Tab-separated table of C-alpha atoms in Angstrom:
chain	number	residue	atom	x	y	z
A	1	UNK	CA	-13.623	-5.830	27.016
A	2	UNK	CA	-12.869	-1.846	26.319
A	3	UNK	CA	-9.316	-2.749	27.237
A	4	UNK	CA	-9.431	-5.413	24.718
A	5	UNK	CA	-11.066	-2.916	21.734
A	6	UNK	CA	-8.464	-0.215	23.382
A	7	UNK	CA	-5.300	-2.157	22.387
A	8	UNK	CA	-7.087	-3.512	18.968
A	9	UNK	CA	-7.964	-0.335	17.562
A	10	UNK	CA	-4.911	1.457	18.965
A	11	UNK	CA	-2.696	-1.392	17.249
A	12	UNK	CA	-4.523	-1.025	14.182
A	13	UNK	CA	-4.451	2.528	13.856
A	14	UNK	CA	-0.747	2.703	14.895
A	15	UNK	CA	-0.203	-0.480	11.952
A	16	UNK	CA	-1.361	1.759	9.423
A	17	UNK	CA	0.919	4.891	10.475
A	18	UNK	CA	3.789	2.466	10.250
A	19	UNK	CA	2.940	0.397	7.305
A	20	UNK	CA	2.233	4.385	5.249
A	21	UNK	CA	5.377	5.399	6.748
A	22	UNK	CA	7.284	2.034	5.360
A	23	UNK	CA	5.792	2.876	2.092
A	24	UNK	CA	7.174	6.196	1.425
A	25	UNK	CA	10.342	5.468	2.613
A	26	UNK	CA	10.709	2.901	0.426
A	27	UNK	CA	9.738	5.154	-2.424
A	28	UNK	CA	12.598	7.839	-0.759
A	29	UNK	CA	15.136	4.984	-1.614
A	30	UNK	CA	15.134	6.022	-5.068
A	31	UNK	CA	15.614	2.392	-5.667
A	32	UNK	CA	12.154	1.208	-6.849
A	33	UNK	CA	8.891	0.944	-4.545
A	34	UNK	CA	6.893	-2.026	-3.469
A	35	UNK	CA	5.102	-4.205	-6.301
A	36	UNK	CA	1.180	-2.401	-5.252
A	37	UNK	CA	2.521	1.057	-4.772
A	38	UNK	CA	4.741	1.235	-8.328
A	39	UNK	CA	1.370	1.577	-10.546
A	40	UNK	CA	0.121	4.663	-8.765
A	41	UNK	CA	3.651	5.660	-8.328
A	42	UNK	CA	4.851	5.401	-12.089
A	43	UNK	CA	1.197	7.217	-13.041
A	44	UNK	CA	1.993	9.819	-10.814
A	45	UNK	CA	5.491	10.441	-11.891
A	46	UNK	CA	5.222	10.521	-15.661
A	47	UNK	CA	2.041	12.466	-15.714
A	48	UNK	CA	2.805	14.739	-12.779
A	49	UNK	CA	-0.289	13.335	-10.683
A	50	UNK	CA	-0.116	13.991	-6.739
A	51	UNK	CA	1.042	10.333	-5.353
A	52	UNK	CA	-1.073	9.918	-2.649
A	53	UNK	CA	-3.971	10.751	-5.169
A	54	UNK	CA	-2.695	8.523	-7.479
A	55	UNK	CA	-2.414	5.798	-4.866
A	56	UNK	CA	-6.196	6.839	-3.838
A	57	UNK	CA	-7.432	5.873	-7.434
A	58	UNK	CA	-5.391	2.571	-7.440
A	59	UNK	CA	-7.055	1.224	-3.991
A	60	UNK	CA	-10.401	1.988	-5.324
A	61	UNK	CA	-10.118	0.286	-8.033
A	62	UNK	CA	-8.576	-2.964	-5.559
A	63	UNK	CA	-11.035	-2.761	-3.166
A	64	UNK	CA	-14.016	-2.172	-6.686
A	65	UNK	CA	-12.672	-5.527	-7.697
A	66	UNK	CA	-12.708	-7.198	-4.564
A	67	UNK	CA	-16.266	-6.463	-3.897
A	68	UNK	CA	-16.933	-8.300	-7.605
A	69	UNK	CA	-14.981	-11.124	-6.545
A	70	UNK	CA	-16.901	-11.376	-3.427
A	71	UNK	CA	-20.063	-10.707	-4.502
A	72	UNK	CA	-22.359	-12.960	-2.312
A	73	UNK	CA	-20.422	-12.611	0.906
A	74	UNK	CA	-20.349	-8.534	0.303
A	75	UNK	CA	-21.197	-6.553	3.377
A	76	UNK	CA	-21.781	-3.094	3.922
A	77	UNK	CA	-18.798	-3.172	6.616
A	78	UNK	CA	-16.414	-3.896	3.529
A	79	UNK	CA	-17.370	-0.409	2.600
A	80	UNK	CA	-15.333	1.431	4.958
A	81	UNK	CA	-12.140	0.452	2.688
A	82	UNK	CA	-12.964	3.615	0.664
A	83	UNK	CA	-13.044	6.020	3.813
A	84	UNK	CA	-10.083	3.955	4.886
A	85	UNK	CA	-8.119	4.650	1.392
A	86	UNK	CA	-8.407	8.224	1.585
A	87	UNK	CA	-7.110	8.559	5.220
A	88	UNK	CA	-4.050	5.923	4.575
A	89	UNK	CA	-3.508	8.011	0.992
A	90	UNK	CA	-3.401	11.285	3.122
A	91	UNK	CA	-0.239	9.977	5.303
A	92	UNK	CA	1.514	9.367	2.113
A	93	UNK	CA	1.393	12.987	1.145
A	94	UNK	CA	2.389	14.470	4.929
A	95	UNK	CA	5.094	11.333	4.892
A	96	UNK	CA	6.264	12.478	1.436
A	97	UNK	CA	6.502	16.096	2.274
A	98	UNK	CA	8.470	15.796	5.300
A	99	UNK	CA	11.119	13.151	4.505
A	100	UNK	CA	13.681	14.186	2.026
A	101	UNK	CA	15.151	12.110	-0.524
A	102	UNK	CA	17.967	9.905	-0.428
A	103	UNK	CA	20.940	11.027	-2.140
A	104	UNK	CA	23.408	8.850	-1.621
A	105	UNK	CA	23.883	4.771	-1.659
A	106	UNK	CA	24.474	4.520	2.247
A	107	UNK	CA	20.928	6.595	1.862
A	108	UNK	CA	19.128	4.773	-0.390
A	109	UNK	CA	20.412	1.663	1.380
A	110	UNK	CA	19.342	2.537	4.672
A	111	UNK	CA	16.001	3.572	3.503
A	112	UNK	CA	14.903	0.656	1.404
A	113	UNK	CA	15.992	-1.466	4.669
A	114	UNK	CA	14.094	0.662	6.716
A	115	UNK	CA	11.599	1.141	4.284
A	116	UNK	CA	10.760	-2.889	4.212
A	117	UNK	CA	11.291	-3.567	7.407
A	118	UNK	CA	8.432	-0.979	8.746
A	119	UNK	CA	6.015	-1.689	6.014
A	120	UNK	CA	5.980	-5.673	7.134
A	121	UNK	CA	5.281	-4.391	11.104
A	122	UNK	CA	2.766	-2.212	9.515
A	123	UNK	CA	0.664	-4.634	7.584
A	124	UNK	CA	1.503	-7.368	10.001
A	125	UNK	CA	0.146	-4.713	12.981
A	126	UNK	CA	-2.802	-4.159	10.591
A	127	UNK	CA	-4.043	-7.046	9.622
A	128	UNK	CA	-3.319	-9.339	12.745
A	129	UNK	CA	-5.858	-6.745	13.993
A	130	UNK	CA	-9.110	-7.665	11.941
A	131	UNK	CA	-10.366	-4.627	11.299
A	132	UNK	CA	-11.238	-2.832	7.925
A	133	UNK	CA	-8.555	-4.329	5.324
A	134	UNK	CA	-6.500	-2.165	3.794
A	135	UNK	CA	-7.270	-2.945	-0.480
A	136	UNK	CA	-4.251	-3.867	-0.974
A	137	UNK	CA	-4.255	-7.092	0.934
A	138	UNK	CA	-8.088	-7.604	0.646
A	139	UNK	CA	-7.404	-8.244	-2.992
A	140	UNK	CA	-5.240	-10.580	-2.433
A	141	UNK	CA	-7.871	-12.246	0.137
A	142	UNK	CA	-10.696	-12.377	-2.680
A	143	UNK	CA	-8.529	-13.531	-5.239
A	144	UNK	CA	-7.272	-16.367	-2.884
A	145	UNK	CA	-10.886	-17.308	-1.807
A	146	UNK	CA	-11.963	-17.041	-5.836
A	147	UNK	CA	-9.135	-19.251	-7.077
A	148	UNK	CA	-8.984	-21.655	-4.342
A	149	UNK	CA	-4.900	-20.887	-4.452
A	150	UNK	CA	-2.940	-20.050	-1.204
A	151	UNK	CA	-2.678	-16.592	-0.322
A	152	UNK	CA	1.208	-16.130	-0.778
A	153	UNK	CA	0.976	-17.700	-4.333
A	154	UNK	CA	-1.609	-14.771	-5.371
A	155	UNK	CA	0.308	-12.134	-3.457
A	156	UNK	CA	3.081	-13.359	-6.008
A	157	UNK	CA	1.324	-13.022	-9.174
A	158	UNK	CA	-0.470	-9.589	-7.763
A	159	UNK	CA	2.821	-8.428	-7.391
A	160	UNK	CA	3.913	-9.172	-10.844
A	161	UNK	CA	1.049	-8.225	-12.575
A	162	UNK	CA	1.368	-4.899	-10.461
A	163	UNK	CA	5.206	-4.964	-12.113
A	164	UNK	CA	4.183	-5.610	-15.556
A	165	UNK	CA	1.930	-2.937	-15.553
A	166	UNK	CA	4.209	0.035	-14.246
A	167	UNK	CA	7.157	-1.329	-16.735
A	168	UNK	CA	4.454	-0.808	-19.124
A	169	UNK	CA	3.139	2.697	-18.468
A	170	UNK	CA	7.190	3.893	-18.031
A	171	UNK	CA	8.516	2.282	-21.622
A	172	UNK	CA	5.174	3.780	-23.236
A	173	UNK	CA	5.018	7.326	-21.896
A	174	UNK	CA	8.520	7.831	-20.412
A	175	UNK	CA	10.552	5.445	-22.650
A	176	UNK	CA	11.893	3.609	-19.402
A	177	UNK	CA	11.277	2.086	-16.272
A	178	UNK	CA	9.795	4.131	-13.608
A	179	UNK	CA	9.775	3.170	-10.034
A	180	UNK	CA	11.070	-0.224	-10.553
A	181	UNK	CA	14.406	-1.692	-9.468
A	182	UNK	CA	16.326	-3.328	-7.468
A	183	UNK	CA	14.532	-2.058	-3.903
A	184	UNK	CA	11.050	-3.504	-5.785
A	185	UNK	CA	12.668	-6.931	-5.609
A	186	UNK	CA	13.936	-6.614	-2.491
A	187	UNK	CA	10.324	-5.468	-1.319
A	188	UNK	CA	8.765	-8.615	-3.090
A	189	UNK	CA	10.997	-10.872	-1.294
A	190	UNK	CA	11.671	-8.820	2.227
A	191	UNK	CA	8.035	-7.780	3.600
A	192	UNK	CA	6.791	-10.841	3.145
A	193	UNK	CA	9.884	-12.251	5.751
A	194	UNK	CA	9.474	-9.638	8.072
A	195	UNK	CA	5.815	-10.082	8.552
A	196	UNK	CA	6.515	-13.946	9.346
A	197	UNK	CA	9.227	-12.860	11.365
A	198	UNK	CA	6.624	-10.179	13.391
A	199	UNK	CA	3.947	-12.997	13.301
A	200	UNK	CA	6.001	-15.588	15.379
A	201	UNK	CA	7.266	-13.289	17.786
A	202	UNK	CA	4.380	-11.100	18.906
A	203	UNK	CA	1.365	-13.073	17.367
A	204	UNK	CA	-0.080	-14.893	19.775
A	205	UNK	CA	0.738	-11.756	22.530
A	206	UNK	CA	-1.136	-9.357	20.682
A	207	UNK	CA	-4.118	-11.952	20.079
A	208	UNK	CA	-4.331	-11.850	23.547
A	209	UNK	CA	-4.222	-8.444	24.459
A	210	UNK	CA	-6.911	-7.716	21.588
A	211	UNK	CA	-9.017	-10.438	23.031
A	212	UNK	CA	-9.241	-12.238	19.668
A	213	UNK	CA	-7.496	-15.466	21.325
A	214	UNK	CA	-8.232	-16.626	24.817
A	215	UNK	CA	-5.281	-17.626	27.168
């Protein structure tokens, strides 16, 4: 048993290093971040706002309309997304201070790759562990179980609400996009592969070492 909650909360913990890490090096591409992320990121470049702040306000406000959506199956454990928010937040401003920008295409390139591939381990790490959710993906959860639609088709229109919105702020206040492009796409369409890809290769191992499957 404490080898079992060893290996869950070790893989969780390590998820969410990975998954910040994915994130900002996505952003480092220069060639538009992940669908989520762009809101807090376009707020944060047109007004000047710290990003991981920024990014702070916007999982709040996820994880204030999750709790609304789940109402009657709220518990006080779903909580601990707030705490949880302001750690992850933190890693995106020691991530962000420490890895330069890319400033040329083999660059960008190799960081949006990067970028995509580590943020699928990380929220496949994460979430395979069933721990706190990170808002992000509890959203998506809620919406899911409100909605009676599959997961992946409210991940989709998430994302492109989340799209809308940052075109939206950059054509008002900075006259064009901000933070979306080409490496946004490639997010939409990329995490989502690598975390199946993670999934049927390591699943059902991890399960087992966490103790959440018996073999």
């Amino acid at each position: 048993m404490k080898n079992t909650t060893i290996w869950r909360t070790g893989l969780y913990t390590f998820g969410l290093l990975i998954l910040a890490l994915g994130i900002i090096l996505n952003t480092k591409s220069q060639l538009g971040v992940s669908p989520i992320i762009s809101v807090p990121y376009s707020f944060s470049a047109v007004f000047g706002l710290n990003f991981g702040n920024a990014s702070l306000v916007m999982y709040c406000i996820l994880a204030a309309i999750e709790y609304l959506l789940e109402w009657e199956r709220f518990k006080l454990y779903d909580l601990l997304q707030i705490p949880l928010s302001i750690v992850f937040t933190r890693f995106f401003n020691l991530f962000g201070a420490l890895l330069p920008e890319a400033t040329n295409v083999p660059e960008k390139a190799a960081c949006l790759i990067a970028g995509i591939i580590l943020t699928g381990i990380g929220a496949a790490m994460s979430m395979n562990a069933r721990l706190v959710p990170n808002p992000g993906d509890g959203i998506v959860q809620a919406i899911s179980d409100r909605v009676k639609k599959p997961t992946g088709f409210c991940k989709n229109c998430l994302d492109v609400g989340c799209v809308c919105t940052t075109l939206l702020v950059g054509f008002l206040f900075a006259g064009h996009p901000v933070g979306v492009g080409i490496g946004t796409i490639a997010a939409m369409i990329g995490v989502g592969r690598v975390i199946a890809l993670y999934n049927h290769l390591f699943l059902e191992k991890t399960k087992l070492q966490m103790g959440i499957m018996e073999g």
